[in-house]
Short mmCIF file of C-alpha atoms in Angstrom, two decimals:
data_model
loop_
_atom_site.label_atom_id
_atom_site.label_comp_id
_atom_site.label_asym_id
_atom_site.label_seq_id
_atom_site.Cartn_x
_atom_site.Cartn_y
_atom_site.Cartn_z
CA MET A 266 0.07 0.02 -0.04
CA LEU A 267 1.28 3.35 -1.05
CA PHE A 268 0.42 6.44 0.89
CA MET A 269 1.07 9.30 -1.44
CA LYS A 270 0.10 12.79 -2.58
CA GLY A 271 -2.32 12.19 -5.45
CA SER A 272 -2.86 8.92 -7.38
CA PRO A 273 -0.51 6.87 -9.30
CA LYS A 274 -2.03 8.27 -12.61
CA GLU A 275 -1.74 11.96 -11.27
CA PRO A 276 0.91 12.16 -8.60
CA ARG A 277 0.99 15.58 -6.86
CA CYS A 278 4.57 15.78 -5.86
CA GLY A 279 7.88 14.62 -7.50
CA PHE A 280 8.66 12.05 -4.76
CA SER A 281 5.36 10.30 -5.10
CA ARG A 282 5.89 10.28 -8.89
CA GLN A 283 9.21 8.88 -8.66
CA MET A 284 7.95 6.20 -6.28
CA VAL A 285 5.20 5.18 -8.51
CA GLU A 286 7.59 5.00 -11.53
CA ILE A 287 9.98 2.59 -9.50
CA LEU A 288 7.10 0.33 -8.40
CA SER A 289 5.72 0.16 -12.01
CA LYS A 290 9.16 -0.34 -13.48
CA HIS A 291 9.54 -3.37 -11.34
CA GLY A 292 5.90 -4.71 -11.92
CA ILE A 293 5.14 -4.52 -8.24
CA SER A 294 1.45 -4.69 -7.58
CA PHE A 295 0.18 -1.93 -5.17
CA SER A 296 -2.77 -0.02 -4.15
CA SER A 297 -2.53 3.68 -3.17
CA PHE A 298 -4.17 6.07 -0.84
CA ASP A 299 -4.15 9.93 -1.53
CA ILE A 300 -3.19 11.50 1.80
CA PHE A 301 -4.60 14.94 0.50
CA SER A 302 -8.11 13.11 0.59
CA ASP A 303 -8.08 12.78 4.39
CA GLU A 304 -6.24 15.13 6.72
CA GLU A 305 -6.84 12.84 9.70
CA VAL A 306 -5.07 9.90 7.94
CA ARG A 307 -2.31 12.38 6.67
CA GLN A 308 -1.53 13.29 10.25
CA GLY A 309 -2.41 10.10 11.96
CA LEU A 310 -0.21 7.97 9.71
CA LYS A 311 2.97 10.08 10.33
CA LYS A 312 2.52 9.51 14.05
CA TYR A 313 1.57 5.81 13.68
CA SER A 314 4.53 5.07 11.49
CA ASN A 315 6.91 7.55 13.31
CA TRP A 316 7.77 8.62 9.64
CA PRO A 317 7.37 12.40 8.98
CA THR A 318 7.09 12.34 5.18
CA TYR A 319 5.31 11.11 2.14
CA PRO A 320 5.16 8.88 0.30
CA GLN A 321 5.23 5.97 2.63
CA LEU A 322 5.19 2.21 1.31
CA TYR A 323 3.75 -0.52 3.33
CA VAL A 324 3.98 -4.34 2.57
CA ALA A 325 1.90 -6.68 4.43
CA GLY A 326 1.10 -4.03 7.00
CA GLU A 327 4.64 -3.18 7.64
CA LEU A 328 6.33 0.08 6.83
CA ILE A 329 9.07 -0.32 4.39
CA GLY A 330 9.88 3.51 4.09
CA GLY A 331 9.94 6.42 1.87
CA LEU A 332 11.39 7.12 -1.46
CA ASP A 333 15.16 7.05 -0.25
CA ILE A 334 14.60 3.63 1.23
CA ILE A 335 12.87 2.35 -1.97
CA LYS A 336 15.79 3.74 -4.10
CA GLU A 337 18.26 2.05 -1.78
CA LEU A 338 16.23 -1.21 -2.09
CA GLU A 339 16.26 -0.79 -5.87
CA ALA A 340 19.97 -0.24 -6.05
CA SER A 341 20.80 -3.26 -3.88
CA GLY A 342 18.47 -5.63 -5.83
CA GLU A 343 16.40 -6.18 -2.63
CA LEU A 344 13.27 -4.34 -3.85
CA ASP A 345 11.91 -7.37 -5.94
CA THR A 346 12.38 -9.57 -2.90
CA VAL A 347 10.65 -7.19 -0.55
CA CYS A 348 7.60 -6.35 -2.72
CA PRO A 349 5.26 -8.71 -4.23
CA LYS A 350 5.25 -8.76 -8.07
CA ALA A 351 1.75 -8.28 -9.90
CA GLN A 352 1.03 -11.92 -11.04
CA LYS A 353 0.82 -12.12 -14.83
CA LEU A 354 -2.51 -13.35 -16.04
CA GLU A 355 -0.97 -16.22 -18.04
CA ASP A 356 0.58 -17.50 -14.78
CA ARG A 357 -2.71 -16.89 -12.76
CA LEU A 358 -4.61 -18.90 -15.35
CA LYS A 359 -2.10 -21.73 -15.30
CA MET A 360 -2.26 -21.88 -11.42
CA LEU A 361 -6.15 -21.90 -11.46
CA ILE A 362 -6.39 -24.44 -14.26
CA ASN A 363 -4.02 -26.64 -12.14
CA LYS A 364 -5.60 -25.96 -8.90
CA ALA A 365 -7.23 -29.56 -8.98
CA PRO A 366 -6.75 -32.58 -11.22
CA VAL A 367 -10.27 -31.90 -12.64
CA MET A 368 -11.02 -28.05 -12.81
CA LEU A 369 -14.34 -26.71 -14.26
CA PHE A 370 -14.71 -23.02 -15.33
CA MET A 371 -18.38 -22.16 -15.27
CA LYS A 372 -21.02 -19.59 -14.47
CA GLY A 373 -21.82 -20.28 -10.87
CA SER A 374 -20.50 -22.94 -8.60
CA LYS A 375 -20.96 -26.57 -7.65
CA GLN A 376 -23.86 -25.68 -5.41
CA MET A 377 -25.63 -23.27 -7.93
CA ALA A 378 -25.05 -23.03 -11.64
CA LYS A 379 -25.94 -19.69 -13.13
CA CYS A 380 -26.67 -20.88 -16.52
CA GLY A 381 -28.17 -23.86 -18.31
CA PHE A 382 -24.96 -25.29 -19.91
CA SER A 383 -23.13 -25.05 -16.46
CA LYS A 384 -25.96 -26.92 -14.79
CA GLN A 385 -25.97 -29.67 -17.66
CA ILE A 386 -22.27 -30.20 -17.10
CA LEU A 387 -22.42 -30.28 -13.38
CA GLU A 388 -25.00 -33.12 -13.68
CA ILE A 389 -22.88 -34.99 -15.92
CA ILE A 390 -19.66 -34.74 -13.96
CA ASN A 391 -21.44 -35.30 -10.76
CA SER A 392 -22.95 -38.69 -12.07
CA THR A 393 -19.30 -39.93 -12.54
CA GLY A 394 -18.51 -39.58 -8.88
CA ILE A 395 -15.12 -37.82 -9.72
CA ASP A 396 -13.90 -35.05 -7.48
CA TYR A 397 -13.57 -31.80 -9.09
CA GLU A 398 -13.21 -27.97 -8.43
CA THR A 399 -15.08 -25.22 -10.01
CA PHE A 400 -14.30 -21.42 -10.67
CA ASP A 401 -17.04 -18.87 -11.06
CA ILE A 402 -16.05 -16.94 -14.16
CA LEU A 403 -18.94 -14.34 -13.36
CA GLU A 404 -16.89 -13.29 -10.30
CA ASP A 405 -13.73 -12.28 -12.08
CA GLU A 406 -13.75 -10.63 -15.42
CA GLU A 407 -10.05 -10.68 -15.97
CA VAL A 408 -10.11 -14.72 -15.86
CA ARG A 409 -13.44 -14.81 -17.81
CA GLN A 410 -11.89 -13.00 -20.83
CA GLY A 411 -8.28 -14.17 -20.51
CA LEU A 412 -9.23 -17.84 -20.33
CA LYS A 413 -10.99 -17.58 -23.65
CA THR A 414 -7.92 -16.34 -25.20
CA TYR A 415 -5.41 -18.53 -23.26
CA SER A 416 -7.33 -21.80 -24.15
CA ASN A 417 -8.55 -20.60 -27.68
CA TRP A 418 -12.00 -21.70 -26.58
CA PRO A 419 -14.69 -18.97 -26.83
CA THR A 420 -17.51 -20.19 -24.49
CA TYR A 421 -18.05 -21.41 -21.05
CA PRO A 422 -18.24 -23.98 -19.39
CA GLN A 423 -14.58 -25.10 -19.84
CA LEU A 424 -13.38 -28.30 -18.49
CA TYR A 425 -9.60 -29.12 -17.67
CA VAL A 426 -8.10 -32.38 -16.56
CA LYS A 427 -4.60 -32.31 -15.26
CA GLY A 428 -4.11 -28.77 -16.78
CA GLU A 429 -5.34 -29.69 -20.16
CA LEU A 430 -8.47 -28.32 -21.81
CA VAL A 431 -11.01 -31.14 -22.51
CA GLY A 432 -13.70 -28.91 -24.03
CA GLY A 433 -17.19 -27.41 -23.15
CA LEU A 434 -20.62 -29.10 -22.65
CA ASP A 435 -20.90 -30.61 -26.15
CA ILE A 436 -17.48 -32.44 -26.00
CA VAL A 437 -18.39 -33.61 -22.41
CA LYS A 438 -21.65 -34.91 -23.58
CA GLU A 439 -19.91 -36.73 -26.73
CA LEU A 440 -17.54 -38.26 -24.12
CA GLN A 441 -20.36 -39.30 -21.90
CA GLY A 442 -22.14 -40.95 -24.82
CA SER A 443 -19.01 -42.89 -26.03
CA GLY A 444 -18.21 -44.12 -22.57
CA GLU A 445 -15.01 -42.22 -22.53
CA LEU A 446 -15.60 -39.60 -20.05
CA LEU A 447 -14.79 -41.38 -16.95
CA PRO A 448 -11.42 -42.51 -18.22
CA VAL A 449 -10.67 -38.81 -19.49
CA LEU A 450 -11.66 -37.52 -15.97
CA LYS A 451 -9.37 -39.99 -14.37
CA GLY A 452 -6.59 -38.62 -16.65
CA GLU A 453 -6.23 -42.11 -18.22
CA ASN A 454 -6.33 -40.78 -21.87
#
């Protein structure tokens, strides 16, 4: 969390601008708070942190410091270990796809499908007795759009087994009809 003068898009002092540039250059994920928007926070944080100036950078609730400290950490190469990187979408998608051996990206959840196609695929997978996890694409627009491109599959639901795309409802119905669904879900083919 960066307490600064202004916002990352419109810093209102040179130190805040430099801090945003350094964090952005290193791909560090951060939120910000404009100290000009709340005088109580502006004064209170100085006392709380025992740090008289802005900007102030916090990681996991701990004060890292101001611009001089961040410049020192950058020069020593420690900045990248102190601050968490923004997770790249592709890495995030791979992590989600591999969250469980059988992963279903759908509208809704196991407990409540929010579209007819998702409801049908749940019924089919539930009938196999195979354990699986779901991800509600309605809760995360970045994943919803990104996964279409990543998988080169334009619709939902999308079923993955051991990190590989099986397909959507039509493919799952075909596999069920041919008797191949259970071996596919077990990762046998």
